[in-house]
Amino acid sequence: YAVAASKDLYLAAIKLVAAWGGEISKDEEQILEEAEWEPENNYGEEHFLNQSGTNSAVQIIEGCHDILGEVSEAKIGSAYTGEDTDYIESPYAHNSIQDFKDNILSCQHALFGGINATQPLEGSLIAYTDAVPAMQEQSANVKTALANAIAKIEAMKKPFVLNYADISSKNAMDAINEFD
C-alpha cells in the first residue's frame, strides 16, 4: 500500500510540474507517457505569468494557508481535540506523520520555487523577499517557522493513529499555525 501510494504521489508531483510548464527529466517524461497523460494547458502561464507579481504571490500564499490550515485544524486537530477521532489520514499504513510533513514540504516547495528545493531558488517568492531589505526579517522568520513546523511534525509520537492525543500533536499544530 505504501509503495503504491508513494508512486501515485510521485506521478501526481510530475503531473503538477508538467502542468505548470516546469522542467521534467526524460525519465519523468517516460512516466507521463506510460500514464498516457498530457497537460491540457500550462497552468503557470494561464494563472500566474499573465498576472501581476503581487497577484501571483497572493495565490501562492493563499494556497499555502489552505494547506497549513487543513493539516493543523483537520488532519491533526480534529483527532487531537477529540472532535473527530475517525478522521485520521493513513491509519493503517501508520504514515500519517509523513503525510503531514509532505503537506508542509509542498508549501516549502511553493515558496522556495521548486520540488525538493531546500533553499530558495532564484525567482522564488522567498528569494524575492530575501533580496528586499525591508522584508529580510520577515523572510527569515518564515524560514525559521517553516523549519520549526517540520521539526515539530517529525517529533510527533508515532504512529499518529495510536498517539493523536499526545502533547506532541499540539506542539506540531502550534508550530504549523506559527508558520501560517
mmCIF file with all atom_site columns, C-alpha atoms in Angstrom:
data_model
loop_
_atom_site.group_PDB
_atom_site.id
_atom_site.type_symbol
_atom_site.label_atom_id
_atom_site.label_alt_id
_atom_site.label_comp_id
_atom_site.label_asym_id
_atom_site.label_entity_id
_atom_site.label_seq_id
_atom_site.pdbx_PDB_ins_code
_atom_site.Cartn_x
_atom_site.Cartn_y
_atom_site.Cartn_z
_atom_site.occupancy
_atom_site.B_iso_or_equiv
_atom_site.pdbx_formal_charge
_atom_site.auth_seq_id
_atom_site.auth_comp_id
_atom_site.auth_asym_id
_atom_site.auth_atom_id
_atom_site.pdbx_PDB_model_num
ATOM 1   C CA . TYR A 1 1   ? 0.000   0.000  0.000   1.00 0.00 ? 1   TYR A CA 1
ATOM 2   C CA . ALA A 1 2   ? 2.711   2.495  0.988   1.00 0.00 ? 2   ALA A CA 1
ATOM 3   C CA . VAL A 1 3   ? 4.704   1.800  -2.183  1.00 0.00 ? 3   VAL A CA 1
ATOM 4   C CA . ALA A 1 4   ? 1.614   2.250  -4.368  1.00 0.00 ? 4   ALA A CA 1
ATOM 5   C CA . ALA A 1 5   ? 0.737   5.461  -2.532  1.00 0.00 ? 5   ALA A CA 1
ATOM 6   C CA . SER A 1 6   ? 4.252   6.844  -2.977  1.00 0.00 ? 6   SER A CA 1
ATOM 7   C CA . LYS A 1 7   ? 4.170   6.006  -6.718  1.00 0.00 ? 7   LYS A CA 1
ATOM 8   C CA . ASP A 1 8   ? 0.824   7.783  -7.022  1.00 0.00 ? 8   ASP A CA 1
ATOM 9   C CA . LEU A 1 9   ? 2.229   10.770 -5.122  1.00 0.00 ? 9   LEU A CA 1
ATOM 10  C CA . TYR A 1 10  ? 5.290   10.858 -7.388  1.00 0.00 ? 10  TYR A CA 1
ATOM 11  C CA . LEU A 1 11  ? 3.105   10.685 -10.507 1.00 0.00 ? 11  LEU A CA 1
ATOM 12  C CA . ALA A 1 12  ? 0.934   13.492 -9.134  1.00 0.00 ? 12  ALA A CA 1
ATOM 13  C CA . ALA A 1 13  ? 4.032   15.613 -8.472  1.00 0.00 ? 13  ALA A CA 1
ATOM 14  C CA . ILE A 1 14  ? 5.313   15.054 -12.010 1.00 0.00 ? 14  ILE A CA 1
ATOM 15  C CA . LYS A 1 15  ? 1.892   15.989 -13.415 1.00 0.00 ? 15  LYS A CA 1
ATOM 16  C CA . LEU A 1 16  ? 1.892   19.164 -11.323 1.00 0.00 ? 16  LEU A CA 1
ATOM 17  C CA . VAL A 1 17  ? 5.338   20.217 -12.521 1.00 0.00 ? 17  VAL A CA 1
ATOM 18  C CA . ALA A 1 18  ? 4.407   19.476 -16.142 1.00 0.00 ? 18  ALA A CA 1
ATOM 19  C CA . ALA A 1 19  ? 1.103   21.346 -15.830 1.00 0.00 ? 19  ALA A CA 1
ATOM 20  C CA . TRP A 1 20  ? 2.987   24.374 -14.546 1.00 0.00 ? 20  TRP A CA 1
ATOM 21  C CA . GLY A 1 21  ? 5.308   24.222 -17.529 1.00 0.00 ? 21  GLY A CA 1
ATOM 22  C CA . GLY A 1 22  ? 8.254   23.212 -15.346 1.00 0.00 ? 22  GLY A CA 1
ATOM 23  C CA . GLU A 1 23  ? 11.201  21.138 -16.456 1.00 0.00 ? 23  GLU A CA 1
ATOM 24  C CA . ILE A 1 24  ? 10.922  17.386 -16.072 1.00 0.00 ? 24  ILE A CA 1
ATOM 25  C CA . SER A 1 25  ? 13.549  14.746 -16.759 1.00 0.00 ? 25  SER A CA 1
ATOM 26  C CA . LYS A 1 26  ? 13.481  12.215 -19.599 1.00 0.00 ? 26  LYS A CA 1
ATOM 27  C CA . ASP A 1 27  ? 12.578  9.514  -17.055 1.00 0.00 ? 27  ASP A CA 1
ATOM 28  C CA . GLU A 1 28  ? 9.685   11.626 -15.810 1.00 0.00 ? 28  GLU A CA 1
ATOM 29  C CA . GLU A 1 29  ? 8.544   12.231 -19.404 1.00 0.00 ? 29  GLU A CA 1
ATOM 30  C CA . GLN A 1 30  ? 8.523   8.459  -19.858 1.00 0.00 ? 30  GLN A CA 1
ATOM 31  C CA . ILE A 1 31  ? 6.407   8.011  -16.726 1.00 0.00 ? 31  ILE A CA 1
ATOM 32  C CA . LEU A 1 32  ? 3.874   10.518 -18.072 1.00 0.00 ? 32  LEU A CA 1
ATOM 33  C CA . GLU A 1 33  ? 3.818   8.758  -21.438 1.00 0.00 ? 33  GLU A CA 1
ATOM 34  C CA . GLU A 1 34  ? 3.197   5.403  -19.736 1.00 0.00 ? 34  GLU A CA 1
ATOM 35  C CA . ALA A 1 35  ? 0.376   7.010  -17.757 1.00 0.00 ? 35  ALA A CA 1
ATOM 36  C CA . GLU A 1 36  ? -0.974  8.394  -21.059 1.00 0.00 ? 36  GLU A CA 1
ATOM 37  C CA . TRP A 1 37  ? -1.165  11.888 -19.557 1.00 0.00 ? 37  TRP A CA 1
ATOM 38  C CA . GLU A 1 38  ? -0.563  15.257 -21.169 1.00 0.00 ? 38  GLU A CA 1
ATOM 39  C CA . PRO A 1 39  ? -1.367  18.642 -19.668 1.00 0.00 ? 39  PRO A CA 1
ATOM 40  C CA . GLU A 1 40  ? -4.310  20.345 -21.342 1.00 0.00 ? 40  GLU A CA 1
ATOM 41  C CA . ASN A 1 41  ? -2.691  23.746 -20.837 1.00 0.00 ? 41  ASN A CA 1
ATOM 42  C CA . ASN A 1 42  ? 0.143   25.409 -18.987 1.00 0.00 ? 42  ASN A CA 1
ATOM 43  C CA . TYR A 1 43  ? -1.312  26.275 -15.583 1.00 0.00 ? 43  TYR A CA 1
ATOM 44  C CA . GLY A 1 44  ? 1.644   28.510 -14.745 1.00 0.00 ? 44  GLY A CA 1
ATOM 45  C CA . GLU A 1 45  ? 1.227   30.621 -17.866 1.00 0.00 ? 45  GLU A CA 1
ATOM 46  C CA . GLU A 1 46  ? -2.548  30.707 -17.611 1.00 0.00 ? 46  GLU A CA 1
ATOM 47  C CA . HIS A 1 47  ? -2.792  31.569 -13.923 1.00 0.00 ? 47  HIS A CA 1
ATOM 48  C CA . PHE A 1 48  ? 0.489   33.216 -12.974 1.00 0.00 ? 48  PHE A CA 1
ATOM 49  C CA . LEU A 1 49  ? 2.540   34.589 -15.828 1.00 0.00 ? 49  LEU A CA 1
ATOM 50  C CA . ASN A 1 50  ? -0.383  36.607 -17.149 1.00 0.00 ? 50  ASN A CA 1
ATOM 51  C CA . GLN A 1 51  ? -0.953  38.219 -13.741 1.00 0.00 ? 51  GLN A CA 1
ATOM 52  C CA . SER A 1 52  ? 0.925   40.753 -11.735 1.00 0.00 ? 52  SER A CA 1
ATOM 53  C CA . GLY A 1 53  ? 3.639   39.515 -9.430  1.00 0.00 ? 53  GLY A CA 1
ATOM 54  C CA . THR A 1 54  ? 1.544   40.592 -6.470  1.00 0.00 ? 54  THR A CA 1
ATOM 55  C CA . ASN A 1 55  ? -1.464  38.530 -7.558  1.00 0.00 ? 55  ASN A CA 1
ATOM 56  C CA . SER A 1 56  ? 0.745   35.511 -8.182  1.00 0.00 ? 56  SER A CA 1
ATOM 57  C CA . ALA A 1 57  ? 2.373   35.859 -4.753  1.00 0.00 ? 57  ALA A CA 1
ATOM 58  C CA . VAL A 1 58  ? -1.051  36.164 -3.109  1.00 0.00 ? 58  VAL A CA 1
ATOM 59  C CA . GLN A 1 59  ? -2.211  32.954 -4.814  1.00 0.00 ? 59  GLN A CA 1
ATOM 60  C CA . ILE A 1 60  ? 0.878   31.083 -3.629  1.00 0.00 ? 60  ILE A CA 1
ATOM 61  C CA . ILE A 1 61  ? 0.451   32.349 -0.074  1.00 0.00 ? 61  ILE A CA 1
ATOM 62  C CA . GLU A 1 62  ? -3.289  31.592 -0.054  1.00 0.00 ? 62  GLU A CA 1
ATOM 63  C CA . GLY A 1 63  ? -2.596  28.059 -1.296  1.00 0.00 ? 63  GLY A CA 1
ATOM 64  C CA . CYS A 1 64  ? -0.071  27.523 1.484   1.00 0.00 ? 64  CYS A CA 1
ATOM 65  C CA . HIS A 1 65  ? -2.504  28.984 4.024   1.00 0.00 ? 65  HIS A CA 1
ATOM 66  C CA . ASP A 1 66  ? -5.176  26.488 2.931   1.00 0.00 ? 66  ASP A CA 1
ATOM 67  C CA . ILE A 1 67  ? -2.785  23.546 3.198   1.00 0.00 ? 67  ILE A CA 1
ATOM 68  C CA . LEU A 1 68  ? -1.461  24.624 6.609   1.00 0.00 ? 68  LEU A CA 1
ATOM 69  C CA . GLY A 1 69  ? -4.974  25.105 7.969   1.00 0.00 ? 69  GLY A CA 1
ATOM 70  C CA . GLU A 1 70  ? -6.055  21.696 6.726   1.00 0.00 ? 70  GLU A CA 1
ATOM 71  C CA . VAL A 1 71  ? -3.066  19.955 8.308   1.00 0.00 ? 71  VAL A CA 1
ATOM 72  C CA . SER A 1 72  ? -3.278  21.791 11.636  1.00 0.00 ? 72  SER A CA 1
ATOM 73  C CA . GLU A 1 73  ? -7.027  22.028 12.106  1.00 0.00 ? 73  GLU A CA 1
ATOM 74  C CA . ALA A 1 74  ? -8.378  18.968 10.313  1.00 0.00 ? 74  ALA A CA 1
ATOM 75  C CA . LYS A 1 75  ? -5.721  16.312 9.865   1.00 0.00 ? 75  LYS A CA 1
ATOM 76  C CA . ILE A 1 76  ? -4.090  16.738 13.282  1.00 0.00 ? 76  ILE A CA 1
ATOM 77  C CA . GLY A 1 77  ? -6.546  18.919 15.189  1.00 0.00 ? 77  GLY A CA 1
ATOM 78  C CA . SER A 1 78  ? -9.765  17.008 14.635  1.00 0.00 ? 78  SER A CA 1
ATOM 79  C CA . ALA A 1 79  ? -8.247  13.908 16.228  1.00 0.00 ? 79  ALA A CA 1
ATOM 80  C CA . TYR A 1 80  ? -6.203  15.730 18.891  1.00 0.00 ? 80  TYR A CA 1
ATOM 81  C CA . THR A 1 81  ? -9.186  17.742 20.152  1.00 0.00 ? 81  THR A CA 1
ATOM 82  C CA . GLY A 1 82  ? -11.461 14.707 20.057  1.00 0.00 ? 82  GLY A CA 1
ATOM 83  C CA . GLU A 1 83  ? -13.739 16.421 17.533  1.00 0.00 ? 83  GLU A CA 1
ATOM 84  C CA . ASP A 1 84  ? -13.369 13.531 15.068  1.00 0.00 ? 84  ASP A CA 1
ATOM 85  C CA . THR A 1 85  ? -11.028 10.709 16.045  1.00 0.00 ? 85  THR A CA 1
ATOM 86  C CA . ASP A 1 86  ? -12.116 8.755  12.961  1.00 0.00 ? 86  ASP A CA 1
ATOM 87  C CA . TYR A 1 87  ? -10.623 11.416 10.673  1.00 0.00 ? 87  TYR A CA 1
ATOM 88  C CA . ILE A 1 88  ? -7.049  10.142 10.658  1.00 0.00 ? 88  ILE A CA 1
ATOM 89  C CA . GLU A 1 89  ? -5.113  10.072 7.414   1.00 0.00 ? 89  GLU A CA 1
ATOM 90  C CA . SER A 1 90  ? -3.396  6.752  6.622   1.00 0.00 ? 90  SER A CA 1
ATOM 91  C CA . PRO A 1 91  ? -4.438  4.998  9.857   1.00 0.00 ? 91  PRO A CA 1
ATOM 92  C CA . TYR A 1 92  ? -3.492  1.515  8.668   1.00 0.00 ? 92  TYR A CA 1
ATOM 93  C CA . ALA A 1 93  ? -0.248  2.373  6.935   1.00 0.00 ? 93  ALA A CA 1
ATOM 94  C CA . HIS A 1 94  ? 0.822   4.323  10.037  1.00 0.00 ? 94  HIS A CA 1
ATOM 95  C CA . ASN A 1 95  ? 2.344   7.051  7.892   1.00 0.00 ? 95  ASN A CA 1
ATOM 96  C CA . SER A 1 96  ? 0.092   9.974  8.857   1.00 0.00 ? 96  SER A CA 1
ATOM 97  C CA . ILE A 1 97  ? 3.020   11.939 10.249  1.00 0.00 ? 97  ILE A CA 1
ATOM 98  C CA . GLN A 1 98  ? 4.930   11.559 6.977   1.00 0.00 ? 98  GLN A CA 1
ATOM 99  C CA . ASP A 1 99  ? 1.793   12.738 5.155   1.00 0.00 ? 99  ASP A CA 1
ATOM 100 C CA . PHE A 1 100 ? 1.653   15.828 7.402   1.00 0.00 ? 100 PHE A CA 1
ATOM 101 C CA . LYS A 1 101 ? 5.312   16.557 6.719   1.00 0.00 ? 101 LYS A CA 1
ATOM 102 C CA . ASP A 1 102 ? 4.814   16.101 2.970   1.00 0.00 ? 102 ASP A CA 1
ATOM 103 C CA . ASN A 1 103 ? 1.963   18.644 3.072   1.00 0.00 ? 103 ASN A CA 1
ATOM 104 C CA . ILE A 1 104 ? 4.227   21.189 4.775   1.00 0.00 ? 104 ILE A CA 1
ATOM 105 C CA . LEU A 1 105 ? 7.015   20.422 2.311   1.00 0.00 ? 105 LEU A CA 1
ATOM 106 C CA . SER A 1 106 ? 4.607   21.245 -0.521  1.00 0.00 ? 106 SER A CA 1
ATOM 107 C CA . CYS A 1 107 ? 4.382   24.758 0.953   1.00 0.00 ? 107 CYS A CA 1
ATOM 108 C CA . GLN A 1 108 ? 8.177   24.902 1.148   1.00 0.00 ? 108 GLN A CA 1
ATOM 109 C CA . HIS A 1 109 ? 8.401   23.902 -2.499  1.00 0.00 ? 109 HIS A CA 1
ATOM 110 C CA . ALA A 1 110 ? 5.889   26.580 -3.492  1.00 0.00 ? 110 ALA A CA 1
ATOM 111 C CA . LEU A 1 111 ? 7.659   29.302 -1.510  1.00 0.00 ? 111 LEU A CA 1
ATOM 112 C CA . PHE A 1 112 ? 11.176  28.175 -2.462  1.00 0.00 ? 112 PHE A CA 1
ATOM 113 C CA . GLY A 1 113 ? 10.329  27.787 -6.147  1.00 0.00 ? 113 GLY A CA 1
ATOM 114 C CA . GLY A 1 114 ? 10.722  24.086 -6.872  1.00 0.00 ? 114 GLY A CA 1
ATOM 115 C CA . ILE A 1 115 ? 10.127  20.499 -5.907  1.00 0.00 ? 115 ILE A CA 1
ATOM 116 C CA . ASN A 1 116 ? 12.746  19.373 -3.401  1.00 0.00 ? 116 ASN A CA 1
ATOM 117 C CA . ALA A 1 117 ? 14.107  22.921 -3.082  1.00 0.00 ? 117 ALA A CA 1
ATOM 118 C CA . THR A 1 118 ? 15.702  23.197 0.352   1.00 0.00 ? 118 THR A CA 1
ATOM 119 C CA . GLN A 1 119 ? 16.901  26.741 -0.289  1.00 0.00 ? 119 GLN A CA 1
ATOM 120 C CA . PRO A 1 120 ? 15.046  29.494 -2.146  1.00 0.00 ? 120 PRO A CA 1
ATOM 121 C CA . LEU A 1 121 ? 15.660  29.233 -5.884  1.00 0.00 ? 121 LEU A CA 1
ATOM 122 C CA . GLU A 1 122 ? 16.230  32.328 -7.998  1.00 0.00 ? 122 GLU A CA 1
ATOM 123 C CA . GLY A 1 123 ? 12.912  33.913 -8.874  1.00 0.00 ? 123 GLY A CA 1
ATOM 124 C CA . SER A 1 124 ? 11.024  32.293 -5.984  1.00 0.00 ? 124 SER A CA 1
ATOM 125 C CA . LEU A 1 125 ? 8.840   34.220 -3.589  1.00 0.00 ? 125 LEU A CA 1
ATOM 126 C CA . ILE A 1 126 ? 11.280  33.732 -0.707  1.00 0.00 ? 126 ILE A CA 1
ATOM 127 C CA . ALA A 1 127 ? 14.297  34.672 -2.861  1.00 0.00 ? 127 ALA A CA 1
ATOM 128 C CA . TYR A 1 128 ? 12.463  37.877 -3.706  1.00 0.00 ? 128 TYR A CA 1
ATOM 129 C CA . THR A 1 129 ? 11.753  38.680 -0.054  1.00 0.00 ? 129 THR A CA 1
ATOM 130 C CA . ASP A 1 130 ? 15.356  37.812 0.870   1.00 0.00 ? 130 ASP A CA 1
ATOM 131 C CA . ALA A 1 131 ? 16.529  40.432 -1.635  1.00 0.00 ? 131 ALA A CA 1
ATOM 132 C CA . VAL A 1 132 ? 14.316  43.261 -0.357  1.00 0.00 ? 132 VAL A CA 1
ATOM 133 C CA . PRO A 1 133 ? 15.934  44.843 2.724   1.00 0.00 ? 133 PRO A CA 1
ATOM 134 C CA . ALA A 1 134 ? 12.590  45.808 4.273   1.00 0.00 ? 134 ALA A CA 1
ATOM 135 C CA . MET A 1 135 ? 11.395  42.186 4.021   1.00 0.00 ? 135 MET A CA 1
ATOM 136 C CA . GLN A 1 136 ? 14.502  40.285 5.078   1.00 0.00 ? 136 GLN A CA 1
ATOM 137 C CA . GLU A 1 137 ? 13.489  39.940 8.725   1.00 0.00 ? 137 GLU A CA 1
ATOM 138 C CA . GLN A 1 138 ? 10.042  38.636 7.759   1.00 0.00 ? 138 GLN A CA 1
ATOM 139 C CA . SER A 1 139 ? 11.620  36.269 5.248   1.00 0.00 ? 139 SER A CA 1
ATOM 140 C CA . ALA A 1 140 ? 13.987  34.922 7.909   1.00 0.00 ? 140 ALA A CA 1
ATOM 141 C CA . ASN A 1 141 ? 11.035  34.473 10.285  1.00 0.00 ? 141 ASN A CA 1
ATOM 142 C CA . VAL A 1 142 ? 9.125   32.495 7.647   1.00 0.00 ? 142 VAL A CA 1
ATOM 143 C CA . LYS A 1 143 ? 12.103  30.195 7.012   1.00 0.00 ? 143 LYS A CA 1
ATOM 144 C CA . THR A 1 144 ? 12.609  29.670 10.764  1.00 0.00 ? 144 THR A CA 1
ATOM 145 C CA . ALA A 1 145 ? 8.904   28.946 11.315  1.00 0.00 ? 145 ALA A CA 1
ATOM 146 C CA . LEU A 1 146 ? 8.904   26.526 8.368   1.00 0.00 ? 146 LEU A CA 1
ATOM 147 C CA . ALA A 1 147 ? 11.896  24.617 9.755   1.00 0.00 ? 147 ALA A CA 1
ATOM 148 C CA . ASN A 1 148 ? 10.280  24.546 13.211  1.00 0.00 ? 148 ASN A CA 1
ATOM 149 C CA . ALA A 1 149 ? 6.975   23.227 11.821  1.00 0.00 ? 149 ALA A CA 1
ATOM 150 C CA . ILE A 1 150 ? 8.802   20.404 10.055  1.00 0.00 ? 150 ILE A CA 1
ATOM 151 C CA . ALA A 1 151 ? 10.844  19.623 13.185  1.00 0.00 ? 151 ALA A CA 1
ATOM 152 C CA . LYS A 1 152 ? 7.743   19.520 15.408  1.00 0.00 ? 152 LYS A CA 1
ATOM 153 C CA . ILE A 1 153 ? 5.960   17.217 12.954  1.00 0.00 ? 153 ILE A CA 1
ATOM 154 C CA . GLU A 1 154 ? 8.993   14.933 12.863  1.00 0.00 ? 154 GLU A CA 1
ATOM 155 C CA . ALA A 1 155 ? 8.979   14.936 16.703  1.00 0.00 ? 155 ALA A CA 1
ATOM 156 C CA . MET A 1 156 ? 5.368   13.745 16.900  1.00 0.00 ? 156 MET A CA 1
ATOM 157 C CA . LYS A 1 157 ? 4.867   10.480 18.732  1.00 0.00 ? 157 LYS A CA 1
ATOM 158 C CA . LYS A 1 158 ? 4.417   7.672  16.206  1.00 0.00 ? 158 LYS A CA 1
ATOM 159 C CA . PRO A 1 159 ? 2.152   6.231  14.962  1.00 0.00 ? 159 PRO A CA 1
ATOM 160 C CA . PHE A 1 160 ? -0.306  9.104  14.980  1.00 0.00 ? 160 PHE A CA 1
ATOM 161 C CA . VAL A 1 161 ? -3.335  6.800  14.921  1.00 0.00 ? 161 VAL A CA 1
ATOM 162 C CA . LEU A 1 162 ? -2.331  5.500  18.371  1.00 0.00 ? 162 LEU A CA 1
ATOM 163 C CA . ASN A 1 163 ? -0.900  8.759  19.759  1.00 0.00 ? 163 ASN A CA 1
ATOM 164 C CA . TYR A 1 164 ? -3.086  11.551 18.372  1.00 0.00 ? 164 TYR A CA 1
ATOM 165 C CA . ALA A 1 165 ? -3.846  12.840 21.893  1.00 0.00 ? 165 ALA A CA 1
ATOM 166 C CA . ASP A 1 166 ? -0.148  13.189 22.762  1.00 0.00 ? 166 ASP A CA 1
ATOM 167 C CA . ILE A 1 167 ? 1.142   16.711 23.511  1.00 0.00 ? 167 ILE A CA 1
ATOM 168 C CA . SER A 1 168 ? 3.468   16.377 20.509  1.00 0.00 ? 168 SER A CA 1
ATOM 169 C CA . SER A 1 169 ? 0.373   16.757 18.296  1.00 0.00 ? 169 SER A CA 1
ATOM 170 C CA . LYS A 1 170 ? -0.434  20.086 19.972  1.00 0.00 ? 170 LYS A CA 1
ATOM 171 C CA . ASN A 1 171 ? 3.188   21.180 19.605  1.00 0.00 ? 171 ASN A CA 1
ATOM 172 C CA . ALA A 1 172 ? 3.076   20.400 15.880  1.00 0.00 ? 172 ALA A CA 1
ATOM 173 C CA . MET A 1 173 ? -0.236  22.249 15.470  1.00 0.00 ? 173 MET A CA 1
ATOM 174 C CA . ASP A 1 174 ? 1.181   25.308 17.253  1.00 0.00 ? 174 ASP A CA 1
ATOM 175 C CA . ALA A 1 175 ? 4.287   25.284 15.040  1.00 0.00 ? 175 ALA A CA 1
ATOM 176 C CA . ILE A 1 176 ? 2.222   24.910 11.863  1.00 0.00 ? 176 ILE A CA 1
ATOM 177 C CA . ASN A 1 177 ? -0.011  27.790 12.960  1.00 0.00 ? 177 ASN A CA 1
ATOM 178 C CA . GLU A 1 178 ? 3.054   29.938 13.667  1.00 0.00 ? 178 GLU A CA 1
ATOM 179 C CA . PHE A 1 179 ? 4.356   29.167 10.170  1.00 0.00 ? 179 PHE A CA 1
ATOM 180 C CA . ASP A 1 180 ? 0.960   30.033 8.736   1.00 0.00 ? 180 ASP A CA 1
#
